[in-house]
Amino acid sequence: MFKSRVLALLACLGLAACEQAQLQGPIGGGEVFVSEFRSGETVLTGLSTTDETSLIALVGQETFDSYNALQIMALVGLNTFDNPDFDPDTWYVMGVQGGFDYDADGNGLPDQAPIQVFGTVHALVTGEHLNEGGFSITPVTEAAYRYAVEMADGISDEALHDLLDDAAGALVEDTDDDEDVDYDDVIGWNRLLYSQQLLADIDALTSAVAAGASESTIIAAALALFPEAPPEPAPEPEADPEEYFAQFASDVVQLRCGGCHRVGGSASRTRHVLQPTSNRNHIALNTDMYRALVQQEGADYILNKSLGNRHGGGNRLGRFPDDFEILETFLSLLEDG
Ligand code: HEC
């Protein structure tokens, strides 16, 4: 088994079933884990990527000393699975935690003293990818992984694949020469072979992972690489209308309606008069005002006015769909309540 592993590692940058972990340079001695993407269940731990020590143990000091810089860059940071048998259609997360970056200054040559890595690099891959190997776990796959986590809720595995294919163009150019940029190019990319094909500026993300920065820092650095940041999750409707008003709707109506719908304003003689935020009870009083108006006229009456339908104040929210949605949610909570 030892022998076959040596051969597999040596052939790694060719075709064999192995993976390389890279941050700036290859990550040696990083702990490898695999978990199921959807369930989060860990399915494999206990391996680590090759480093100087393990390579010497495998090939002997003499052979190791004969390696040139490029060979070291290609042989550190590798992982092979013995007889991998992952479910081909399931999405997995392969992660490499900690270890040492063998080219932290990114000059393409192994560093004298590799620099410790404090974070984890992830790649989202199918069981088929894991069984076949031949991909790299890099800041580029980290970015795609964070993007997928953000977007994957409630979509099928198929749709997730399409989404990743679409997102690939923000990160890399074609690496497998199939004249198409898709997710295969994301997991196929690595610094050693495809530095020219990198499109995204992954420096901030690389440093954040190296330093073991907080999840939120890493997520922000990753999502910043995609042109259209995924939409903020819509505010969860709180069960309690007054709570929801305090959190979201009050700001909207004070800004968009309060200019006229206040004591002394041009719409002060309507039933829609907002107490100013200087009134300590404004949340409760304004919620009650809306509750009464919804009871008398229904939510649509107010929503229609806000869009300029038979409204002295014209179209106030037509250009602000997010604000409209908040008002709509608030009023529907009042209608339900
Ligand atoms: C530029 C001034 C102005 C702004 C801003 C304004 N309105 Fe009005 N609104 C009026 C006037 C004037 C009336 C009275 C005439 C009418 O009913 O359309 C009115 C009436 C209303 C009424 C009817 C109240 C009743 O007693 O039947 C509702 C509901 C209403 N507006 C909702 C809104 C909402 C919601 C906003 C903010 C998203 C808003 N308005 C912003 C001027 C304004």
XYZ file of C-alpha atoms in Angstrom, residues 1 12 19 26 41 51 77 84 92 95 103 114 118 124 141 145 159 166 170 186 193 204 242-243 250 295 301:
27
model
C 0.000 0.000 0.000
C -0.551 13.299 -8.946
C -6.001 16.363 -4.717
C 0.769 24.095 -1.235
C -22.372 14.825 8.615
C 4.551 17.645 3.895
C -0.117 19.379 -0.010
C -12.564 5.973 -2.502
C -19.603 16.766 -0.269
C -11.763 20.647 3.790
C 5.027 29.258 -0.431
C 6.730 27.300 5.806
C -4.809 28.918 10.978
C -17.580 21.666 -2.656
C -12.926 26.673 -4.359
C -18.103 26.972 -1.443
C -29.890 23.542 -9.602
C -22.877 30.154 -13.744
C -16.517 35.357 -11.855
C -13.142 26.120 -10.556
C -0.551 25.508 -13.435
C -8.061 39.163 0.802
C -45.606 45.777 16.632
C -42.228 44.082 16.865
C -41.322 52.228 11.105
C -59.600 47.133 10.032
C -56.207 50.305 0.419
